[in-house]
Every structure is written in C-alpha cells, then in structure tokens.
CSV table of N, CA and C in Angstrom, one decimal:
chain,number,residue,atom,x,y,z
A,1,MET,N,-0.1,-18.9,10.3
A,1,MET,CA,-0.7,-18.8,8.9
A,1,MET,C,-1.3,-17.4,8.8
A,2,VAL,N,-2.3,-17.1,9.7
A,2,VAL,CA,-3.0,-15.8,9.6
A,2,VAL,C,-2.0,-14.7,9.9
A,3,SER,N,-1.1,-14.8,10.8
A,3,SER,CA,-0.2,-13.7,11.2
A,3,SER,C,0.7,-13.5,10.0
A,4,GLY,N,1.1,-14.5,9.3
A,4,GLY,CA,2.0,-14.4,8.1
A,4,GLY,C,1.2,-13.6,7.0
A,5,LEU,N,0.0,-13.9,6.8
A,5,LEU,CA,-0.8,-13.2,5.8
A,5,LEU,C,-1.0,-11.7,6.2
A,6,ILE,N,-1.2,-11.5,7.4
A,6,ILE,CA,-1.4,-10.1,7.9
A,6,ILE,C,-0.1,-9.3,7.7
A,7,ALA,N,1.1,-10.0,8.0
A,7,ALA,CA,2.4,-9.3,7.9
A,7,ALA,C,2.6,-9.1,6.4
A,8,PHE,N,2.2,-10.0,5.5
A,8,PHE,CA,2.4,-9.8,4.1
A,8,PHE,C,1.6,-8.6,3.6
A,9,LEU,N,0.4,-8.5,4.1
A,9,LEU,CA,-0.5,-7.4,3.7
A,9,LEU,C,0.0,-6.0,4.2
A,10,VAL,N,0.6,-6.0,5.4
A,10,VAL,CA,1.1,-4.8,6.0
A,10,VAL,C,2.4,-4.4,5.2
A,11,LEU,N,3.2,-5.4,4.9
A,11,LEU,CA,4.4,-5.1,4.0
A,11,LEU,C,4.0,-4.6,2.7
A,12,GLY,N,2.9,-5.1,2.1
A,12,GLY,CA,2.4,-4.7,0.8
A,12,GLY,C,1.9,-3.2,0.9
A,13,ALA,N,1.2,-2.9,2.0
A,13,ALA,CA,0.7,-1.5,2.2
A,13,ALA,C,1.9,-0.5,2.3
A,14,VAL,N,2.9,-0.9,3.1
A,14,VAL,CA,4.1,0.0,3.3
A,14,VAL,C,4.9,0.1,1.9
A,15,ALA,N,5.0,-1.0,1.2
A,15,ALA,CA,5.8,-1.0,0.0
A,15,ALA,C,5.0,-0.2,-1.1
A,16,GLY,N,3.7,-0.3,-1.1
A,16,GLY,CA,2.9,0.4,-2.1
A,16,GLY,C,2.9,1.9,-1.8
A,17,TYR,N,2.9,2.3,-0.5
A,17,TYR,CA,2.9,3.7,-0.1
A,17,TYR,C,4.3,4.3,-0.5
A,18,LEU,N,5.4,3.5,-0.2
A,18,LEU,CA,6.7,4.0,-0.5
A,18,LEU,C,6.9,4.1,-2.0
A,19,ALA,N,6.4,3.2,-2.8
A,19,ALA,CA,6.5,3.3,-4.2
A,19,ALA,C,5.8,4.5,-4.8
A,20,ARG,N,4.6,4.8,-4.2
A,20,ARG,CA,3.9,6.0,-4.7
A,20,ARG,C,4.6,7.3,-4.2
A,21,LEU,N,5.3,7.2,-3.1
A,21,LEU,CA,6.0,8.4,-2.5
A,21,LEU,C,7.2,8.6,-3.4
A,22,LEU,N,7.9,7.6,-3.8
A,22,LEU,CA,9.1,7.7,-4.6
A,22,LEU,C,8.8,8.1,-6.1
A,23,MET,N,7.6,7.7,-6.6
A,23,MET,CA,7.2,8.0,-7.9
A,23,MET,C,6.0,8.9,-7.9
A,24,PRO,N,6.1,10.2,-7.6
A,24,PRO,CA,4.9,11.0,-7.5
A,24,PRO,C,4.3,11.2,-8.8
A,25,GLY,N,3.0,11.3,-8.8
A,25,GLY,CA,2.2,11.4,-10.0
A,25,GLY,C,0.7,11.3,-9.7
A,26,PRO,N,-0.1,11.5,-10.7
A,26,PRO,CA,-1.5,11.4,-10.5
A,26,PRO,C,-2.0,10.0,-10.5
A,27,ASP,N,-2.0,9.4,-9.3
A,27,ASP,CA,-2.5,8.0,-9.2
A,27,ASP,C,-3.6,8.0,-8.2
A,28,PRO,N,-4.9,8.0,-8.7
A,28,PRO,CA,-6.0,8.0,-7.8
A,28,PRO,C,-6.3,6.7,-7.2
A,29,MET,N,-5.5,6.3,-6.1
A,29,MET,CA,-5.6,5.0,-5.5
A,29,MET,C,-6.0,5.2,-4.0
A,30,GLY,N,-6.8,4.3,-3.5
A,30,GLY,CA,-7.1,4.3,-2.1
A,30,GLY,C,-6.2,3.4,-1.4
A,31,CYS,N,-6.5,3.1,-0.1
A,31,CYS,CA,-5.7,2.2,0.7
A,31,CYS,C,-5.6,0.8,0.2
A,32,LEU,N,-6.8,0.3,-0.3
A,32,LEU,CA,-6.8,-1.1,-0.8
A,32,LEU,C,-6.0,-1.2,-2.1
A,33,ALA,N,-6.1,-0.3,-3.0
A,33,ALA,CA,-5.3,-0.3,-4.2
A,33,ALA,C,-3.8,-0.2,-4.0
A,34,THR,N,-3.5,0.7,-3.0
A,34,THR,CA,-2.1,0.8,-2.6
A,34,THR,C,-1.5,-0.4,-2.0
A,35,THR,N,-2.3,-1.1,-1.2
A,35,THR,CA,-1.9,-2.4,-0.6
A,35,THR,C,-1.8,-3.4,-1.7
A,36,ALA,N,-2.7,-3.5,-2.6
A,36,ALA,CA,-2.6,-4.4,-3.8
A,36,ALA,C,-1.4,-4.1,-4.6
A,37,LEU,N,-1.1,-2.9,-4.8
A,37,LEU,CA,0.1,-2.5,-5.6
A,37,LEU,C,1.4,-3.0,-4.9
A,38,GLY,N,1.5,-2.8,-3.6
A,38,GLY,CA,2.7,-3.3,-2.9
A,38,GLY,C,2.7,-4.8,-2.8
A,39,THR,N,1.6,-5.5,-2.7
A,39,THR,CA,1.6,-7.0,-2.6
A,39,THR,C,2.0,-7.5,-4.0
A,40,VAL,N,1.4,-7.0,-5.1
A,40,VAL,CA,1.8,-7.5,-6.4
A,40,VAL,C,3.3,-7.1,-6.6
A,41,GLY,N,3.7,-6.0,-6.2
A,41,GLY,CA,5.1,-5.5,-6.3
A,41,GLY,C,6.1,-6.5,-5.5
A,42,SER,N,5.6,-7.0,-4.4
A,42,SER,CA,6.4,-8.0,-3.7
A,42,SER,C,6.6,-9.2,-4.5
A,43,LEU,N,5.6,-9.7,-5.1
A,43,LEU,CA,5.7,-10.9,-6.0
A,43,LEU,C,6.6,-10.6,-7.2
A,44,VAL,N,6.4,-9.5,-7.8
A,44,VAL,CA,7.2,-9.1,-9.0
A,44,VAL,C,8.7,-9.0,-8.6
A,45,GLY,N,8.9,-8.3,-7.5
A,45,GLY,CA,10.3,-8.1,-7.0
A,45,GLY,C,11.0,-9.4,-6.6
A,46,GLY,N,10.2,-10.3,-6.0
A,46,GLY,CA,10.8,-11.6,-5.6
A,46,GLY,C,11.0,-12.5,-6.8
A,47,THR,N,10.1,-12.4,-7.8
A,47,THR,CA,10.3,-13.2,-9.0
A,47,THR,C,11.5,-12.7,-9.8
A,48,LEU,N,11.6,-11.4,-9.9
A,48,LEU,CA,12.8,-10.9,-10.7
A,48,LEU,C,14.1,-11.1,-9.9
A,49,GLY,N,14.0,-11.0,-8.6
A,49,GLY,CA,15.2,-11.3,-7.8
A,49,GLY,C,15.7,-12.7,-7.9
A,50,SER,N,14.8,-13.7,-7.9
A,50,SER,CA,15.2,-15.1,-8.0
A,50,SER,C,15.7,-15.4,-9.4
A,51,LEU,N,15.1,-14.7,-10.4
A,51,LEU,CA,15.5,-14.9,-11.8
A,51,LEU,C,16.9,-14.3,-12.0
A,52,LEU,N,17.2,-13.1,-11.4
A,52,LEU,CA,18.5,-12.5,-11.6
A,52,LEU,C,19.6,-13.2,-10.8
A,53,PHE,N,19.3,-13.5,-9.5
A,53,PHE,CA,20.4,-14.0,-8.7
A,53,PHE,C,20.5,-15.5,-8.6
A,54,ASP,N,19.3,-16.2,-8.7
A,54,ASP,CA,19.4,-17.7,-8.7
A,54,ASP,C,19.3,-18.3,-10.1
A,55,GLY,N,18.9,-17.5,-11.1
A,55,GLY,CA,18.8,-18.1,-12.4
A,55,GLY,C,17.6,-18.9,-12.6
A,56,GLN,N,16.7,-18.9,-11.7
A,56,GLN,CA,15.5,-19.7,-11.8
A,56,GLN,C,14.2,-18.8,-11.8
A,57,LEU,N,13.3,-19.1,-12.7
A,57,LEU,CA,12.0,-18.4,-12.7
A,57,LEU,C,11.0,-19.0,-11.8
A,58,GLU,N,10.9,-18.4,-10.6
A,58,GLU,CA,9.9,-19.0,-9.6
A,58,GLU,C,9.2,-17.8,-8.9
A,59,LEU,N,7.9,-18.0,-8.7
A,59,LEU,CA,7.1,-17.0,-8.1
A,59,LEU,C,7.4,-16.9,-6.6
A,60,ASP,N,7.9,-15.8,-6.1
A,60,ASP,CA,8.4,-15.7,-4.7
A,60,ASP,C,8.1,-14.3,-4.2
A,61,ALA,N,7.8,-14.2,-3.0
A,61,ALA,CA,7.7,-12.9,-2.3
A,61,ALA,C,9.1,-12.4,-1.8
A,62,THR,N,9.2,-11.2,-1.6
A,62,THR,CA,10.5,-10.7,-1.1
A,62,THR,C,10.4,-9.7,0.0
A,63,GLY,N,11.5,-9.1,0.5
A,63,GLY,CA,11.4,-8.2,1.6
A,63,GLY,C,11.0,-6.8,1.2
A,64,LEU,N,11.2,-5.8,2.0
A,64,LEU,CA,10.7,-4.5,1.8
A,64,LEU,C,11.4,-3.8,0.6
A,65,ILE,N,12.7,-3.9,0.4
A,65,ILE,CA,13.4,-3.2,-0.7
A,65,ILE,C,12.9,-3.8,-2.0
A,66,GLY,N,12.9,-5.1,-2.1
A,66,GLY,CA,12.5,-5.8,-3.3
A,66,GLY,C,11.0,-5.5,-3.6
A,67,SER,N,10.2,-5.4,-2.6
A,67,SER,CA,8.8,-5.1,-2.7
A,67,SER,C,8.6,-3.7,-3.3
A,68,VAL,N,9.3,-2.7,-2.8
A,68,VAL,CA,9.2,-1.4,-3.2
A,68,VAL,C,9.7,-1.3,-4.7
A,69,ILE,N,10.8,-1.9,-5.0
A,69,ILE,CA,11.2,-1.9,-6.4
A,69,ILE,C,10.2,-2.6,-7.3
A,70,GLY,N,9.7,-3.7,-6.9
A,70,GLY,CA,8.6,-4.4,-7.7
A,70,GLY,C,7.4,-3.5,-7.8
A,71,ALA,N,7.0,-2.8,-6.8
A,71,ALA,CA,5.8,-2.0,-6.8
A,71,ALA,C,6.1,-0.8,-7.7
A,72,MET,N,7.3,-0.3,-7.8
A,72,MET,CA,7.6,0.8,-8.7
A,72,MET,C,7.5,0.4,-10.1
A,73,ILE,N,7.9,-0.9,-10.4
A,73,ILE,CA,7.8,-1.4,-11.7
A,73,ILE,C,6.4,-1.6,-12.1
A,74,VAL,N,5.6,-2.1,-11.2
A,74,VAL,CA,4.1,-2.3,-11.5
A,74,VAL,C,3.5,-0.9,-11.7
A,75,LEU,N,3.8,0.1,-10.9
A,75,LEU,CA,3.2,1.4,-11.0
A,75,LEU,C,3.6,2.0,-12.3
A,76,PHE,N,4.9,1.9,-12.7
A,76,PHE,CA,5.3,2.4,-14.0
A,76,PHE,C,4.5,1.8,-15.2
A,77,LEU,N,4.3,0.4,-15.1
A,77,LEU,CA,3.5,-0.2,-16.2
A,77,LEU,C,2.1,0.2,-16.2
A,78,LEU,N,1.5,0.4,-15.0
A,78,LEU,CA,0.1,0.9,-14.9
A,78,LEU,C,0.0,2.3,-15.5
A,79,ARG,N,1.0,3.1,-15.3
A,79,ARG,CA,0.9,4.5,-15.8
A,79,ARG,C,1.1,4.4,-17.4
A,80,ARG,N,2.0,3.6,-17.8
A,80,ARG,CA,2.2,3.5,-19.3
A,80,ARG,C,0.9,2.9,-19.9
A,81,GLY,N,0.2,2.0,-19.3
A,81,GLY,CA,-1.0,1.4,-19.9
A,81,GLY,C,-2.1,2.5,-19.9
A,82,ARG,N,-2.2,3.2,-18.8
A,82,ARG,CA,-3.2,4.3,-18.7
A,82,ARG,C,-2.9,5.4,-19.8
A,83,ALA,N,-1.7,5.8,-19.9
A,83,ALA,CA,-1.3,6.8,-20.9
A,83,ALA,C,-1.6,6.3,-22.3
A,84,ARG,N,-1.3,5.1,-22.6
A,84,ARG,CA,-1.6,4.5,-23.9
A,84,ARG,C,-3.1,4.4,-24.2
A,85,ARG,N,-3.9,4.2,-23.2
A,85,ARG,CA,-5.3,4.0,-23.4
A,85,ARG,C,-5.9,5.4,-23.7
A,86,TYR,N,-5.5,6.5,-23.0
A,86,TYR,CA,-6.1,7.8,-23.2
A,86,TYR,C,-5.4,8.6,-24.3
A,87,HIS,N,-4.2,8.3,-24.7
A,87,HIS,CA,-3.5,9.0,-25.8
A,87,HIS,C,-3.0,8.0,-26.8
A,88,PRO,N,-3.8,7.7,-27.8
A,88,PRO,CA,-3.4,6.6,-28.8
A,88,PRO,C,-2.3,7.1,-29.7
C-alpha cells in the first residue's frame, strides 16, 4: 500500500518534470507543484485513455506516457487560465 503510493508519487514527479521539459515556458513551480502536476496528469491521462479506448468514463491512473500526456494537458489548461486571468 505505502510502496504503491510512493511509486505513484515518483511517477507523478517524473511525469510532471517531463511535461514541463516538453512544454517550456514560464511556470514558477517547485518540486511539490511539479509532482502534483504529474499526479493529476496521471489521473487525467488514465481517464481519457479509458474513455477513448474502453468507451467508459472511469477515474483511473495510467503509466508514464499517459501521465506525461495528461500532465501536458493540465499544464496547457493552467497556462490558459493564467493568461486569461492576467489579460482579459
């Protein structure tokens, strides 16, 4: 149980870092925010993957590639929200 949670957080950290590396830009995030980005990205990627491939909407985590894609989607949405807030 604990080792699975630690593995999920490590995967989230790696996915968040890779997403920020693949989408360079001004994102003032620390290690915790990058880990949260990758963790949420894993859930987004898994949910979208199950919706696209299984035809069912279920909250699910996914592997590294799906986590990075999900984290890139979340990062894109965060940037859009930040840009909209500062530039009406």
